mmCIF file of C-alpha atoms in Angstrom:
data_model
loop_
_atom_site.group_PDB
_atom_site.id
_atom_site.type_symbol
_atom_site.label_atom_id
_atom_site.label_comp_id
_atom_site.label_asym_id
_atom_site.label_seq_id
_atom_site.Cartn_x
_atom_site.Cartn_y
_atom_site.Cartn_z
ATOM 1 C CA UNK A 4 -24.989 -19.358 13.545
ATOM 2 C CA UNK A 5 -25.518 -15.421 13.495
ATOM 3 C CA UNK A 6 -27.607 -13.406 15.555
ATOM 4 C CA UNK A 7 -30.362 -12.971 13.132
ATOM 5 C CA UNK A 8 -30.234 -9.055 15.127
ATOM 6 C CA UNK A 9 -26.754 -8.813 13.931
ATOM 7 C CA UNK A 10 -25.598 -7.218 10.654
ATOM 8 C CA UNK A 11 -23.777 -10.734 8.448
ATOM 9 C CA UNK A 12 -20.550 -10.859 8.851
ATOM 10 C CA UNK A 13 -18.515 -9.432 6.215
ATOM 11 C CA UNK A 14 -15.205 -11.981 4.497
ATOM 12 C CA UNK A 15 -13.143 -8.680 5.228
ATOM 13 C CA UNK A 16 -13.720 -8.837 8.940
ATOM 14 C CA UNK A 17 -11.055 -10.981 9.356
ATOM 15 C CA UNK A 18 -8.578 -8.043 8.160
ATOM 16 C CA UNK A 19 -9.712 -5.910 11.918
ATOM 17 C CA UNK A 20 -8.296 -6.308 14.615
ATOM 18 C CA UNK A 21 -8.999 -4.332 18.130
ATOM 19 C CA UNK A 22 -6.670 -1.922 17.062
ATOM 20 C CA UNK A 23 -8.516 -1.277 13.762
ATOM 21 C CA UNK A 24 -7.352 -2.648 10.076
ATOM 22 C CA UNK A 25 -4.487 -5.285 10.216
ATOM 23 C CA UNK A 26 -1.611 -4.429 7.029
ATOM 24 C CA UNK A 27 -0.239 -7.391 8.070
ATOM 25 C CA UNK A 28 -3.129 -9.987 7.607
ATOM 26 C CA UNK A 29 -4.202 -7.883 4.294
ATOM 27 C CA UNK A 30 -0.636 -8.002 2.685
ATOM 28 C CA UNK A 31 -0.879 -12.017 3.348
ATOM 29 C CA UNK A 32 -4.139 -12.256 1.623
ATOM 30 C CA UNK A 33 -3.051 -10.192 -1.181
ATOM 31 C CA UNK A 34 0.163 -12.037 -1.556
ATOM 32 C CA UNK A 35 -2.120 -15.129 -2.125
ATOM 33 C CA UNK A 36 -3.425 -13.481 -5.512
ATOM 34 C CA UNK A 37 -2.295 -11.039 -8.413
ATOM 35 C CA UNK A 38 0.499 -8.932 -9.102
ATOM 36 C CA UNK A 39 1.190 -8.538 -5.065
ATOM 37 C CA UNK A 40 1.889 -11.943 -4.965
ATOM 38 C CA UNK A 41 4.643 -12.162 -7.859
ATOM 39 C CA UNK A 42 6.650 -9.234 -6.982
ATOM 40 C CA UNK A 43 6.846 -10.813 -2.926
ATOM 41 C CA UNK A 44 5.179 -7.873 -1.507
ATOM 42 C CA UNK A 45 6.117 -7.825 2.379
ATOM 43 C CA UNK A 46 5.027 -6.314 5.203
ATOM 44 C CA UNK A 47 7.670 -4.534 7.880
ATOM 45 C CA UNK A 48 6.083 -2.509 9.452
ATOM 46 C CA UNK A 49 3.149 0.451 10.441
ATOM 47 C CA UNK A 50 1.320 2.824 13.196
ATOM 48 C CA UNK A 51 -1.543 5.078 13.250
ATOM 49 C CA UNK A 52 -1.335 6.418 9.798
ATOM 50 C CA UNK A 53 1.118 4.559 8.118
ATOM 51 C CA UNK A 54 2.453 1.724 6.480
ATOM 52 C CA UNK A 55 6.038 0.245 5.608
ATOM 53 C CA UNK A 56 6.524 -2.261 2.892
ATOM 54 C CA UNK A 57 8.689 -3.792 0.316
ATOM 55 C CA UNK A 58 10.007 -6.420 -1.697
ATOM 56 C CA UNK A 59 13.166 -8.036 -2.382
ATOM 57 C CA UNK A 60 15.405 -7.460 -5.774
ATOM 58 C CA UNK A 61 14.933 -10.929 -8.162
ATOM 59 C CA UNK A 62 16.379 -10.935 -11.408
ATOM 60 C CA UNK A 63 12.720 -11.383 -12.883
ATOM 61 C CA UNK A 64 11.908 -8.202 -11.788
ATOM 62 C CA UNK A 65 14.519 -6.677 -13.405
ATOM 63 C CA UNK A 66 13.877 -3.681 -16.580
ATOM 64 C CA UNK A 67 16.923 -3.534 -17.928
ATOM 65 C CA UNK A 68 18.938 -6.871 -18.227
ATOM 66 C CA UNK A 69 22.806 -5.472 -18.382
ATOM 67 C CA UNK A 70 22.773 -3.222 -15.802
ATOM 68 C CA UNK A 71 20.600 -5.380 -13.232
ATOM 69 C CA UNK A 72 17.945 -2.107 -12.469
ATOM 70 C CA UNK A 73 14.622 -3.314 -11.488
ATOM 71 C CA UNK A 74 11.561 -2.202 -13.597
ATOM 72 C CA UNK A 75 9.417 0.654 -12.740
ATOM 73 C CA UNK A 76 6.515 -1.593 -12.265
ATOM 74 C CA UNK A 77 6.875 -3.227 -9.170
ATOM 75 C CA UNK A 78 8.145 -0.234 -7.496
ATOM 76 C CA UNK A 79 5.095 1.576 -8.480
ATOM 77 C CA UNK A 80 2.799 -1.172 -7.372
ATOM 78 C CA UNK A 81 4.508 -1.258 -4.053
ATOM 79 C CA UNK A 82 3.899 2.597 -3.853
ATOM 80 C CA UNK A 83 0.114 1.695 -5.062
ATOM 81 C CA UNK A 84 -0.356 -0.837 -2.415
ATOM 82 C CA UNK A 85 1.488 1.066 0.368
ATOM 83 C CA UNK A 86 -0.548 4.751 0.128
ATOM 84 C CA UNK A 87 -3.291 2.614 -0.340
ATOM 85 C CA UNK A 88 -3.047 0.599 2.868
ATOM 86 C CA UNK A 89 -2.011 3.660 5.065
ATOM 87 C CA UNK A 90 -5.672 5.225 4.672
ATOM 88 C CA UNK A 91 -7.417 2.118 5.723
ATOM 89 C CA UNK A 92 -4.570 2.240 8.625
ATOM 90 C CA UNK A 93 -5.419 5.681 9.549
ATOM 91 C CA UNK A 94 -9.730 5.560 9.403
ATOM 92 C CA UNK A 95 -9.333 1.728 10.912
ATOM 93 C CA UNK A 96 -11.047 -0.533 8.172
ATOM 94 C CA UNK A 97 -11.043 -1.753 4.944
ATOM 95 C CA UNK A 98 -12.546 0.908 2.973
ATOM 96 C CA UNK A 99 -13.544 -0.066 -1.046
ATOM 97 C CA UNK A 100 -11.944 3.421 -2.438
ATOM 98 C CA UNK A 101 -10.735 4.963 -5.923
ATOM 99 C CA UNK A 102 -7.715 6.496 -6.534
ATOM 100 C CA UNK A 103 -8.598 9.878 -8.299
ATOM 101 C CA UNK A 104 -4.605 11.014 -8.226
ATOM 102 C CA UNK A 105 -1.459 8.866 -7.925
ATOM 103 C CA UNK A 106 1.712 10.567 -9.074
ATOM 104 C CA UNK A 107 4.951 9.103 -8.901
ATOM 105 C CA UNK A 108 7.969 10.827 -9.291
ATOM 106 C CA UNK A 109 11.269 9.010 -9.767
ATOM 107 C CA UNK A 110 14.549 10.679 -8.168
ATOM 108 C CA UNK A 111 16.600 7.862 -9.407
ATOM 109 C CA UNK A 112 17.508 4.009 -10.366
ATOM 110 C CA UNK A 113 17.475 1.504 -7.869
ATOM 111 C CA UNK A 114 20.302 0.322 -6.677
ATOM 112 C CA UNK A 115 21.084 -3.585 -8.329
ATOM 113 C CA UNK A 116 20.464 -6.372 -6.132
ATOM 114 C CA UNK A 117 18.983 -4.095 -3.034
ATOM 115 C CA UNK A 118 15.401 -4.909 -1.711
ATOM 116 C CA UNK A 119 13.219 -1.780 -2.295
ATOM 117 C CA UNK A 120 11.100 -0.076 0.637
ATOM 118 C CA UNK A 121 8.002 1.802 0.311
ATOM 119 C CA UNK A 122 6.650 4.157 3.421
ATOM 120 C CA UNK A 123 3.451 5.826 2.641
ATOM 121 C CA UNK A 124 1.460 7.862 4.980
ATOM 122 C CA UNK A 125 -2.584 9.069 5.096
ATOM 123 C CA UNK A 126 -1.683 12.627 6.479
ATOM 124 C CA UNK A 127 -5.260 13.979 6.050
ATOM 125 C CA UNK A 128 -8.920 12.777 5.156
ATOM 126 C CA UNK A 129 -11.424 15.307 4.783
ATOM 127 C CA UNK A 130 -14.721 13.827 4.481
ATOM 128 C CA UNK A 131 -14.361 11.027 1.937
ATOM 129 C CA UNK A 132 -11.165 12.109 0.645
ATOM 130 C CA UNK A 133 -8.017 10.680 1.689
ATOM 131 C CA UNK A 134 -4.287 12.324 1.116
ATOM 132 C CA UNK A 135 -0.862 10.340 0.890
ATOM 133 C CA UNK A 136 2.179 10.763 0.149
ATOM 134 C CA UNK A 137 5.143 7.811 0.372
ATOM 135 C CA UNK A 138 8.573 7.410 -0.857
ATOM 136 C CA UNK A 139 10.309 4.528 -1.719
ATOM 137 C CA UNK A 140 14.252 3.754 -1.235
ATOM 138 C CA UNK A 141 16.976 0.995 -1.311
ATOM 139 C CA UNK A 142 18.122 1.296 1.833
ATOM 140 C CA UNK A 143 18.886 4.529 2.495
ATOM 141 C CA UNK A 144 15.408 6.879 3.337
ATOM 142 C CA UNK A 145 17.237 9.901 2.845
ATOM 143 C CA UNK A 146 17.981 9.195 -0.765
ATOM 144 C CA UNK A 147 15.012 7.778 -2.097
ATOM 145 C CA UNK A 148 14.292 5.850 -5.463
ATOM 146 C CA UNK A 149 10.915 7.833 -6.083
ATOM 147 C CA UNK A 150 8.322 9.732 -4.335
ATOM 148 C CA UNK A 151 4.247 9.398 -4.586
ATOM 149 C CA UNK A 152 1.813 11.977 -3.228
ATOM 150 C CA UNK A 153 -2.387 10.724 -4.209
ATOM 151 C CA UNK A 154 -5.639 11.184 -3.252
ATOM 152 C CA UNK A 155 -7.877 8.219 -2.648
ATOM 153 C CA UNK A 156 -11.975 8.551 -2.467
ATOM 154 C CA UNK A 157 -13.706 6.409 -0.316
ATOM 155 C CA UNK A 158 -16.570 4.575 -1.057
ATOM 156 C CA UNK A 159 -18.268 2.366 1.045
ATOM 157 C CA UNK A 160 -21.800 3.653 2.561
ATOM 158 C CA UNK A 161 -22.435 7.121 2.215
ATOM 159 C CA UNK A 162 -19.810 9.076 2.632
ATOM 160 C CA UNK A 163 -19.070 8.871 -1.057
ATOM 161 C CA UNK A 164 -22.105 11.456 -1.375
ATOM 162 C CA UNK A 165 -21.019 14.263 0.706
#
C-alpha cells in the first residue's frame, strides 16, 4: 500500500536504479515490444553519458539479397534508440522527449554477416535540450558504418517551457 504522503509510483520506476536510469533493464523492456524487439537490439555496455548497443547480422535484416548488406533501417533504429538512451543516461531518468534533429550520415556498407555496434553519447543539455552524437561500426570503431549527431527536447514537467 502507498504512503498516501507519497507521490504514486510511476511503471517506469522500475527502469532507476541508485545510480540513476538503467539501459540495461530499458533495452529488455523494449526488446519485449516493437521494432527493438525484431531487429535483437542488445545492450553491451554504458557510463555517465553514454550508451553502447547493437544487434547481430540475420539474413532477415538484410537490404540487398545478393550481396548480404543489411538494410539501412535497423542500423538507423539502433542509432535512434542508442542517442536516445544516452540522454536519459546522462540527466539519470527516463525522460518522455522529442527528437527535433536526427541526422544520419552513412560512411559506408556494412560489412556481410558482422553484428553492427552503435555508441552514442549526450555531450551537452542546456536547459531542456539535449545534444548527441553516435556512430555505428562492424567491428572496427575507427571505420565506422555511419555517424548520427541530434538534438532531443525534453518533456516531462516543466522544463519543456523554459
Amino acid at each position: 500500500m502507498n504512503d498516501p504522503q507519497s507521490p504514486p509510483e510511476s511503471p517506469l520506476d522500475r527502469f532507476i536504479n541508485a545510480a540513476g536510469f538503467n539501459p540495461r533493464d530499458w533495452t529488455a523492456h523494449m526488446n519485449a515490444n516493437g521494432h527493438s524487439g525484431f531487429i535483437g537490439m542488445q545492450y553491451r555496455d554504458h557510463g555517465d553519458i553514454w550508451i553502447e548497443l547493437g544487434f547481430d547480422w540475420r539474413e532477415d535484416l538484410v537490404g540487398d539479397p545478393d550481396t548480404g548488406v543489411l538494410a539501412s533501417g535497423p542500423i538507423i533504429s539502433l542509432l535512434d534508440n542508442a542517442t536516445s538512451m544516452s540522454v536519459w543516461t546522462r540527466v539519470g531518468r527516463f525522460s518522455p522527449q522529442v527528437t527535433l534533429d536526427l541526422r544520419i550520415d552513412y560512411t559506408r556498407a556494412a560489412t556481410p554477416g558482422k553484428s553492427i555496434v552503435a555508441r552514442a553519447e549526450c555531450y551537452q543539455v542546456r536547459r531542456s535540450m539535449a545534444f548527441v552524437r553516435g556512430i555505428a561500426h562492424d567491428g572496427d570503431i575507427t571505420d565506422p558504418v555511419a555517424h548520427a549527431a541530434g538534438i532531443f527536447m525534453l518533456v516531462d514537467g516543466q522544463e519543456w517551457v523554459k
